[in-house]
Backbone as numpy.savetxt, mean C-alpha at the origin, in Angstrom:
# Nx Ny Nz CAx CAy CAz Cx Cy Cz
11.86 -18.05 -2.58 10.41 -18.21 -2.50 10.08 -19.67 -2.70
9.44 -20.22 -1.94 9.38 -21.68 -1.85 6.82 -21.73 -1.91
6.66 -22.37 -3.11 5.47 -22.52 -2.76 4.64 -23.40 -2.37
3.57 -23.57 -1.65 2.91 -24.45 -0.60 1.85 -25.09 -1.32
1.75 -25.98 -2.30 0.10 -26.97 -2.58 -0.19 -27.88 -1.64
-1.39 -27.55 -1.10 -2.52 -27.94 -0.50 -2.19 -29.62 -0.74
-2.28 -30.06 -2.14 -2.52 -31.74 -2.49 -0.87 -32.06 -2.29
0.52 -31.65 -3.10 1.36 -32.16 -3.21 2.77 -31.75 -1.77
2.14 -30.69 -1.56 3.23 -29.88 -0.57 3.80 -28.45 -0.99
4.95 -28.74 -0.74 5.93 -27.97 -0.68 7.00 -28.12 -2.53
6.59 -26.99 -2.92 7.53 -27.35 -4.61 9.18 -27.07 -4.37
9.70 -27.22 -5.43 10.99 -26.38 -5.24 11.10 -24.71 -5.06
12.27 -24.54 -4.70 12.00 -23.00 -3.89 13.05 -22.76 -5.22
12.95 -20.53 -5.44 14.08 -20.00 -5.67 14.22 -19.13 -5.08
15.53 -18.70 -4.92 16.36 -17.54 -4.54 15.56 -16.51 -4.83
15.50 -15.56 -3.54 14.55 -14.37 -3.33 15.00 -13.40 -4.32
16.16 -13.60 -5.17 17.21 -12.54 -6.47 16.33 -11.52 -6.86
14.81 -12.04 -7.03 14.05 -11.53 -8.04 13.10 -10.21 -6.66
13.95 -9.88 -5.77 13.20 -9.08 -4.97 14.06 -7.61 -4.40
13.79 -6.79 -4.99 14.43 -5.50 -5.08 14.98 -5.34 -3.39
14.38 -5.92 -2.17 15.02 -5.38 -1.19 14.82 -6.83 -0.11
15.65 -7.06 0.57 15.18 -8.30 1.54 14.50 -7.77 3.03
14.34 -6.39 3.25 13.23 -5.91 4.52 11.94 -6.13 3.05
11.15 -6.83 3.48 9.68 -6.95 3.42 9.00 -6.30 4.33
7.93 -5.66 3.80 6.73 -4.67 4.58 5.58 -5.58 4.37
5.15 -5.74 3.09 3.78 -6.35 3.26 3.84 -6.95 2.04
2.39 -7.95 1.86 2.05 -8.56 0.92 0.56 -8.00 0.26
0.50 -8.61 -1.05 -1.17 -8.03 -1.72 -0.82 -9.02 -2.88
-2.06 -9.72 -3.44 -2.29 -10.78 -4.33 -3.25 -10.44 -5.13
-3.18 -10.70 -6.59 -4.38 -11.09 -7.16 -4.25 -12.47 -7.79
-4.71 -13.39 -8.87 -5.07 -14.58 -9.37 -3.85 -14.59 -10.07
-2.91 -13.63 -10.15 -1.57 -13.87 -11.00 -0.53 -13.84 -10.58
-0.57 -12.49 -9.73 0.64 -12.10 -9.22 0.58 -11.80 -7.61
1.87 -11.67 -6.95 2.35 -11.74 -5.84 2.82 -10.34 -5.40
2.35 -9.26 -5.16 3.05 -8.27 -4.85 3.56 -8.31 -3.59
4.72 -7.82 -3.30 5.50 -7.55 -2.09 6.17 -6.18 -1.93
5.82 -5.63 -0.61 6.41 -4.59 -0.39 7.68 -4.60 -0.09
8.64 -3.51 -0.21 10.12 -3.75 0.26 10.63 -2.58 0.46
11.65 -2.18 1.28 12.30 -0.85 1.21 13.16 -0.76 0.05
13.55 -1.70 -1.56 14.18 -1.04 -2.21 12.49 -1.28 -3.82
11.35 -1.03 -3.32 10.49 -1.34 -4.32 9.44 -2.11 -3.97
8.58 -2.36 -4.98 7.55 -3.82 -5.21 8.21 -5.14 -5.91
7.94 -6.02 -5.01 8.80 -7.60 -6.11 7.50 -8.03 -6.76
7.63 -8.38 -7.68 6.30 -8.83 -8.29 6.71 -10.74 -8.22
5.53 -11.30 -7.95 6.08 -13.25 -8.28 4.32 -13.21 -8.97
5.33 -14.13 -10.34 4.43 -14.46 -11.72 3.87 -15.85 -11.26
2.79 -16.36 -10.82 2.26 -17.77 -10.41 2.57 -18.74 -11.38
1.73 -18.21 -12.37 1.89 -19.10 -13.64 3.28 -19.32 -14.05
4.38 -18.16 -14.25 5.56 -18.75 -14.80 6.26 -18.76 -13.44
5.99 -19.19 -12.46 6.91 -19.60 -10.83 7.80 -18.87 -11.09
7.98 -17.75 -11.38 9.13 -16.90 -12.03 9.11 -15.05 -11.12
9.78 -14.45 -11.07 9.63 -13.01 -10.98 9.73 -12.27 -11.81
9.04 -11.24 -11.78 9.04 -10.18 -12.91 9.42 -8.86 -12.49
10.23 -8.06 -13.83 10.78 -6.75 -12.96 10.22 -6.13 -11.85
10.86 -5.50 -10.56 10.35 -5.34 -9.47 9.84 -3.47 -10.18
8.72 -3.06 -9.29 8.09 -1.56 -9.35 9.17 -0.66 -8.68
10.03 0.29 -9.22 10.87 1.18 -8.27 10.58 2.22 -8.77
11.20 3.07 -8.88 11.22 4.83 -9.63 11.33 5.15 -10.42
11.40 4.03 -11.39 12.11 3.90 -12.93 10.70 3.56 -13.54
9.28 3.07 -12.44 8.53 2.82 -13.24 7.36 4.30 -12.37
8.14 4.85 -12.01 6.77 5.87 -11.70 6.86 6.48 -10.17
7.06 5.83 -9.22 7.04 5.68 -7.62 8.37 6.94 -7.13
7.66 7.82 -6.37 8.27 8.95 -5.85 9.27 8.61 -5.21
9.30 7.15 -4.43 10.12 6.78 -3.75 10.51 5.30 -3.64
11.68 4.17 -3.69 11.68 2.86 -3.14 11.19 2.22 -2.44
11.37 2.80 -1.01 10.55 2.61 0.20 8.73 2.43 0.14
8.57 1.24 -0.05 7.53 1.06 -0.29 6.80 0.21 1.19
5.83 0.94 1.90 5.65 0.35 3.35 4.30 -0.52 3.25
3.16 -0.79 1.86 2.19 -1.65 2.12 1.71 -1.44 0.86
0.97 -2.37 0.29 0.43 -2.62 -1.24 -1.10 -2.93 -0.86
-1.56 -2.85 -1.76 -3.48 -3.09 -1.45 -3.56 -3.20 -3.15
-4.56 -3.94 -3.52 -5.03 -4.26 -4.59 -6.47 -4.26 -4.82
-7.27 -3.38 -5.81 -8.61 -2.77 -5.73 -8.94 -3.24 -6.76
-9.84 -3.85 -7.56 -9.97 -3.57 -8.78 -8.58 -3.67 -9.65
-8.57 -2.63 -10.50 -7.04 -3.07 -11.60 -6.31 -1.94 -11.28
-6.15 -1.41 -9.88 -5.60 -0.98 -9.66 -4.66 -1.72 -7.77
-3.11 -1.18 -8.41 -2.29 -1.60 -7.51 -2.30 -0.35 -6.88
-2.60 -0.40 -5.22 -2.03 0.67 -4.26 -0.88 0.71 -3.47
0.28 1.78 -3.12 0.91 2.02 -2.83 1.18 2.78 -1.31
1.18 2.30 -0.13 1.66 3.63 0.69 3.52 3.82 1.19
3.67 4.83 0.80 5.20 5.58 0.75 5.41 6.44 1.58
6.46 7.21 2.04 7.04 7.99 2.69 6.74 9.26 1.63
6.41 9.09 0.68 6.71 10.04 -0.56 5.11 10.40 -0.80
4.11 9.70 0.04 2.77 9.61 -0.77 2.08 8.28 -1.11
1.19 8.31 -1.10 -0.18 7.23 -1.92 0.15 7.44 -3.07
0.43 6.04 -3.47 0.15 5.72 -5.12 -0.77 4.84 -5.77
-1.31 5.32 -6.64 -2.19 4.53 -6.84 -1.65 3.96 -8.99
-1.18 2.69 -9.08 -0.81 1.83 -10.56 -2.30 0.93 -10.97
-1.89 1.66 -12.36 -3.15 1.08 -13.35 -2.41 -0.18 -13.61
-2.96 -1.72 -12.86 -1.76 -2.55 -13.35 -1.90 -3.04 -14.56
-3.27 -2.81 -15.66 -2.57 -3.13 -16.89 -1.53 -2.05 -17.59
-1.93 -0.62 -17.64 -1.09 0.24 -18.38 0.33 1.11 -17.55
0.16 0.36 -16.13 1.45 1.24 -15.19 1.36 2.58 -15.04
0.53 2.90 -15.42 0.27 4.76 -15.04 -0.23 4.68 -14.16
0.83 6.15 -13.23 0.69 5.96 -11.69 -0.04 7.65 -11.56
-0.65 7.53 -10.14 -1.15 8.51 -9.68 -0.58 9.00 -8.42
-0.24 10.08 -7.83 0.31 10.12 -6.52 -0.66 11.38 -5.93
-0.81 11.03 -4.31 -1.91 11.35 -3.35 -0.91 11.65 -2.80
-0.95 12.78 -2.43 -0.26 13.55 -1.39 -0.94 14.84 -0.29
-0.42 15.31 0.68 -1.26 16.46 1.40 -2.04 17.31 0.62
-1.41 17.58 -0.04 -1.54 18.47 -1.18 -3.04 18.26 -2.05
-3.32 16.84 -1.77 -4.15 16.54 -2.66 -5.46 15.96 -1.85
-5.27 16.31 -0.64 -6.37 16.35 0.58 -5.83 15.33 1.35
-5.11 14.34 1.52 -4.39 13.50 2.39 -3.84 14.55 3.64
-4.04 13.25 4.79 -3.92 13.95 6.20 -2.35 13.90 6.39
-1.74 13.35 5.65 -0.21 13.83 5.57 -0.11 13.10 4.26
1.57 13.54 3.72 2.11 12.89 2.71 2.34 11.44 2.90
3.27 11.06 3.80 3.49 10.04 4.55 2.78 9.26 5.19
2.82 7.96 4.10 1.58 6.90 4.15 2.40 5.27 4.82
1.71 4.85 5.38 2.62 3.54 6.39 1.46 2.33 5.87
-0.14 2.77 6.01 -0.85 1.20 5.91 -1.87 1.21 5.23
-2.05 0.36 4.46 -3.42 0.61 3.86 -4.49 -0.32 4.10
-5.73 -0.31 3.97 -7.13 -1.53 3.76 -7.83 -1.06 3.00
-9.42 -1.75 3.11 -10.42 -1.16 1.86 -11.28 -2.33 2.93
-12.31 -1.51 2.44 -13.87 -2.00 3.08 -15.04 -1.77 1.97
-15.56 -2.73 1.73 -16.68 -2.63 0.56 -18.01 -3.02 1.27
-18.95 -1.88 1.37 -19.97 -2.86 1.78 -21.04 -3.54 1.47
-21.74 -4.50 1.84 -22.63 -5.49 1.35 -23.56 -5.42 0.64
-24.10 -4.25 0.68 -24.80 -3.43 0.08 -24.34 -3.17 -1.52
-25.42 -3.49 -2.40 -24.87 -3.73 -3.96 -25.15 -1.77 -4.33
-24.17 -1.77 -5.24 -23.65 -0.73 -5.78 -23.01 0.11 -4.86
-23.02 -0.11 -3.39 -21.58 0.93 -2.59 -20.65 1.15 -2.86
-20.14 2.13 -2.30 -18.66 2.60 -3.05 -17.72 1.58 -1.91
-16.85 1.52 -2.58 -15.70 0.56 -1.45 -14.44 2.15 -1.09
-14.29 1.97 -0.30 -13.41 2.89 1.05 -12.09 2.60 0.38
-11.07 3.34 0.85 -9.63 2.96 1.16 -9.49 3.56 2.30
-9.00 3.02 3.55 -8.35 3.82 4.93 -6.56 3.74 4.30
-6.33 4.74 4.42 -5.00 4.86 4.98 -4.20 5.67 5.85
-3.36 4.73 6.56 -2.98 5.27 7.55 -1.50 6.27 7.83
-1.29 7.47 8.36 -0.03 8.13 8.59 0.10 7.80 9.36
1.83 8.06 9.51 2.52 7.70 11.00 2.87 8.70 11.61
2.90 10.02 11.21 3.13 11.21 11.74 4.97 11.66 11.32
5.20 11.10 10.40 6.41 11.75 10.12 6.74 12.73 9.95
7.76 13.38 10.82 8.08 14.46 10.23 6.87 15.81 11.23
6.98 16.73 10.47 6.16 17.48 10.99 4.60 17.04 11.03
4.28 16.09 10.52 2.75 15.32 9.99 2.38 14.83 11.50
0.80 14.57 11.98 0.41 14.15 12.57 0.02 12.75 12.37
0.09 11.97 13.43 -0.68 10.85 12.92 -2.00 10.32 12.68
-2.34 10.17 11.38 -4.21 10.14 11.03 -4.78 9.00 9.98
-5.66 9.44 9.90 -6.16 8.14 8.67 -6.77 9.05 8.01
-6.66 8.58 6.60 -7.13 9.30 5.19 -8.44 8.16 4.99
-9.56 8.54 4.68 -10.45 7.59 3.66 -10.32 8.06 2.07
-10.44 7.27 1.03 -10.69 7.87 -0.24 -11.69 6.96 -0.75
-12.48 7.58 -1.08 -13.54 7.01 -1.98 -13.74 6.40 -3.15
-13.05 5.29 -3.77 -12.75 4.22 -5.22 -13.73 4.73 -6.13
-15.15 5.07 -5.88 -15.91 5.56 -7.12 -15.78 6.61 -7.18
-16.20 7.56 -6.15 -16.26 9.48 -6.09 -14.79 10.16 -5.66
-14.07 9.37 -5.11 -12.33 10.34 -5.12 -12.70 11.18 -3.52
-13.90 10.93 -3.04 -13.93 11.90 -2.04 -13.12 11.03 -1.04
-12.28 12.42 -0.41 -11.51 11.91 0.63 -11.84 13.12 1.25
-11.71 11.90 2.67 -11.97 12.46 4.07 -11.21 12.54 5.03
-10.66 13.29 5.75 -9.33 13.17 6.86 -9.49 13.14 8.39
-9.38 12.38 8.91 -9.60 12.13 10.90 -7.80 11.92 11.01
-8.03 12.97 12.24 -7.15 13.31 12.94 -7.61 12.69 14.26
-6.12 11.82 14.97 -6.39 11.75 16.63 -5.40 12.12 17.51
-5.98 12.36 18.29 -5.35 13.77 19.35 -4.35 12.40 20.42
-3.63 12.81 21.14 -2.64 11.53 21.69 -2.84 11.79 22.87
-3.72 12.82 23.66 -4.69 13.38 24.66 -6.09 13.15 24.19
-6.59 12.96 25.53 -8.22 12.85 25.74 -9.02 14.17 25.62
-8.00 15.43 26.29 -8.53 16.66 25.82 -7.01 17.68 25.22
-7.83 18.66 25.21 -7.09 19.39 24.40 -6.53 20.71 25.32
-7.13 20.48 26.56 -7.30 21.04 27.87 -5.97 20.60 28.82
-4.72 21.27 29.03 -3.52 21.01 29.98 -4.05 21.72 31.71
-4.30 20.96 32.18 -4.41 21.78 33.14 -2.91 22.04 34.15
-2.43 20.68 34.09 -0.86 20.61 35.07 -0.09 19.91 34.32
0.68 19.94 34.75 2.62 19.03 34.69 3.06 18.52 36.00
3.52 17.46 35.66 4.01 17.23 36.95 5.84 17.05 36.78
């Protein structure tokens, strides 16, 4: 990991050691830390101590390694997995897991965002997205950050639902 200042450049770099898997999925930041997605976990990079800190795997909560995208809300770290939505309290590490089960349009979660809108006191969104693994279709989940309401859209990979021929 090599970091970039604006005034001086480029600092000294270290060895990626401190990163549970070298496939990277995604990135998510707050004012401290560096989360990175990876297929063996989350790497965490400490700003302040230019340092890494134990990476997030299964040992701290997470159904699965394979971790495909991170989102950061509030003080909470999000997770999408093959295993499920997770959602880490990042001061106390207590995790939550979103699964079909728990109104998600599949278990199997690939992307996440969040949309807040401009409008003072709105609730801010989470979309996340399935890939259709497995027997799962591919859809987007919304969940609601204040009310928990989640909503599920399904899209059809046809315009209708109507076969009339084959060719």
């Amino acid at each position: 990991v090599q970091l970039y200042d604006l005034q001086t450049g480029y600092g000294n770099g270290k060895l990626i050691g401190g990163l549970p898997s070298n496939a990277i999925n995604n990135f998510a930041a707050t004012t401290d830390i560096l989360y990175i997605a990876t297929n063996g976990g989350v790497g965490r990079w400490d700003y302040a101590a230019s340092d890494w800190i134990n990476p997030l795997t299964t040992s701290d909560g997470l159904p699965t390694n394979v971790v495909e995208d991170v989102l950061v809300e509030g003080n909470y770290l999000w997770m999408a997995t093959t295993a499920g939505l997770i959602r880490m309290n990042i001061t106390t590490n207590a995790t939550t897991l979103y699964t079909s089960a728990s109104g998600l349009m599949g278990t199997s979660t690939k992307s996440l965002t969040s949309y807040t809108p401009s409008t003072t006191g709105a609730e801010t969104t989470l979309f996340i997205g399935h890939d259709g693994a497995g027997s799962e279709r591919p859809a987007v989940t919304t969940l609601g950050l204040t009310t928990g309401t989640i909503i599920g859209h399904e899209f059809d990979q046809l315009p209708s639902n109507n076969i009339d021929a084959l060719a």
